[in-house]
């Protein structure tokens, strides 16, 4: 995979050393600066999307609504080819109402940039829309209450590929209990719509275990290869 200068910078930010053959990078710089961004559809003009957003905001199906500041619906492009699915909002996300805005979010942004994607271009959501207290793992009954919302989001967005970040996202999305170390490196399918799913480590885990970033880079490259084979 040829990497432009921007991607090389983000890989460096991710803490991954890359070998780059000596060459004149002028063309890469021009390509990186001249990236064309397709307009982002936030869904604001789509009644069914906004109605789902309102349903989520008013949700009291499980106990988590009692401790939340606000729900975290998801963010990004409703026309996205890529959907990124994480676990649940943390403290920062609960405060700001947007997924992946804390330290893990910054690393996620860098991971996306490394494969040439802008945060605004993709759609980012979580298995749960409300923050579990103390950031504990989601409970099965909470996942059951919330999964219809994510299911509807996936059905409306119809992404070409889903990147599941972390064990909780991967296991709940695919209804398996396989350890994440065994899941990565394989292509899965989200049954409704036969959407390919690639699993990688959660950025919060990568912050704690930077030695695993190289594996997550391999996962991202695999995801990009699958995506490129579809378009
Ligand atoms: N971790 C997640 O899985 N999702 C978020 O939105 C933030 C942190």
Short mmCIF file of N, CA and C and ligand atoms in Angstrom, two decimals, residues 72 85-90 93 98-102 104-105 124-126 165 202-204, ligand 1:
data_model
loop_
_atom_site.label_atom_id
_atom_site.label_comp_id
_atom_site.label_asym_id
_atom_site.label_seq_id
_atom_site.Cartn_x
_atom_site.Cartn_y
_atom_site.Cartn_z
N UNK A 72 -25.84 9.40 23.36
CA UNK A 72 -24.82 9.62 22.32
C UNK A 72 -25.26 8.82 21.09
N UNK A 85 -17.85 1.13 14.72
CA UNK A 85 -18.70 0.85 15.87
C UNK A 85 -17.85 0.51 17.10
N UNK A 86 -18.09 1.30 18.15
CA UNK A 86 -17.38 1.10 19.41
C UNK A 86 -18.31 0.53 20.46
N UNK A 87 -17.90 0.70 21.71
CA UNK A 87 -18.59 0.03 22.82
C UNK A 87 -19.73 0.88 23.41
N UNK A 88 -19.36 1.95 24.05
CA UNK A 88 -20.34 2.78 24.75
C UNK A 88 -19.70 4.12 25.05
N UNK A 89 -20.51 5.14 25.28
CA UNK A 89 -19.91 6.44 25.62
C UNK A 89 -19.17 6.36 26.96
N UNK A 90 -18.09 7.12 27.06
CA UNK A 90 -17.39 7.31 28.33
C UNK A 90 -17.79 8.67 28.90
N UNK A 93 -17.74 11.58 26.33
CA UNK A 93 -18.80 11.44 25.32
C UNK A 93 -20.16 11.77 25.92
N UNK A 98 -21.21 13.17 21.87
CA UNK A 98 -20.63 12.68 20.62
C UNK A 98 -19.68 11.51 20.92
N UNK A 99 -19.71 10.46 20.08
CA UNK A 99 -18.83 9.32 20.37
C UNK A 99 -17.36 9.65 20.12
N UNK A 100 -16.51 8.96 20.85
CA UNK A 100 -15.06 9.03 20.63
C UNK A 100 -14.53 10.47 20.54
N UNK A 101 -14.72 11.20 21.62
CA UNK A 101 -14.17 12.56 21.66
C UNK A 101 -13.01 12.70 22.64
N UNK A 102 -12.78 11.66 23.45
CA UNK A 102 -11.69 11.73 24.43
C UNK A 102 -10.36 11.29 23.80
N UNK A 104 -9.11 8.32 23.46
CA UNK A 104 -9.29 7.19 22.54
C UNK A 104 -9.82 7.69 21.20
N UNK A 105 -10.66 8.71 21.26
CA UNK A 105 -11.23 9.29 20.03
C UNK A 105 -10.15 9.92 19.16
N UNK A 124 -19.79 7.16 12.98
CA UNK A 124 -19.27 6.53 14.20
C UNK A 124 -20.42 6.36 15.20
N UNK A 125 -20.57 5.13 15.67
CA UNK A 125 -21.63 4.86 16.66
C UNK A 125 -21.11 3.84 17.67
N UNK A 126 -21.93 3.57 18.66
CA UNK A 126 -21.56 2.60 19.70
C UNK A 126 -22.64 1.54 19.85
N UNK A 165 -14.58 -1.79 16.65
CA UNK A 165 -13.39 -1.53 17.45
C UNK A 165 -13.59 -2.04 18.88
N UNK A 202 -9.62 -1.89 20.36
CA UNK A 202 -10.19 -0.62 20.75
C UNK A 202 -9.05 0.39 20.96
N UNK A 203 -9.22 1.64 20.50
CA UNK A 203 -8.14 2.60 20.68
C UNK A 203 -7.73 2.81 22.16
N UNK A 204 -8.70 2.66 23.09
CA UNK A 204 -8.34 2.81 24.51
C UNK A 204 -7.36 1.70 24.91
N1 LIG B 1 -15.13 4.23 23.78
C1 LIG B 1 -16.12 3.75 22.99
O1 LIG B 1 -16.20 2.55 22.75
N2 LIG B 1 -16.98 4.62 22.48
C2 LIG B 1 -16.90 5.92 22.70
O2 LIG B 1 -17.71 6.65 22.17
C3 LIG B 1 -15.86 6.39 23.51
C4 LIG B 1 -14.97 5.54 24.05
#
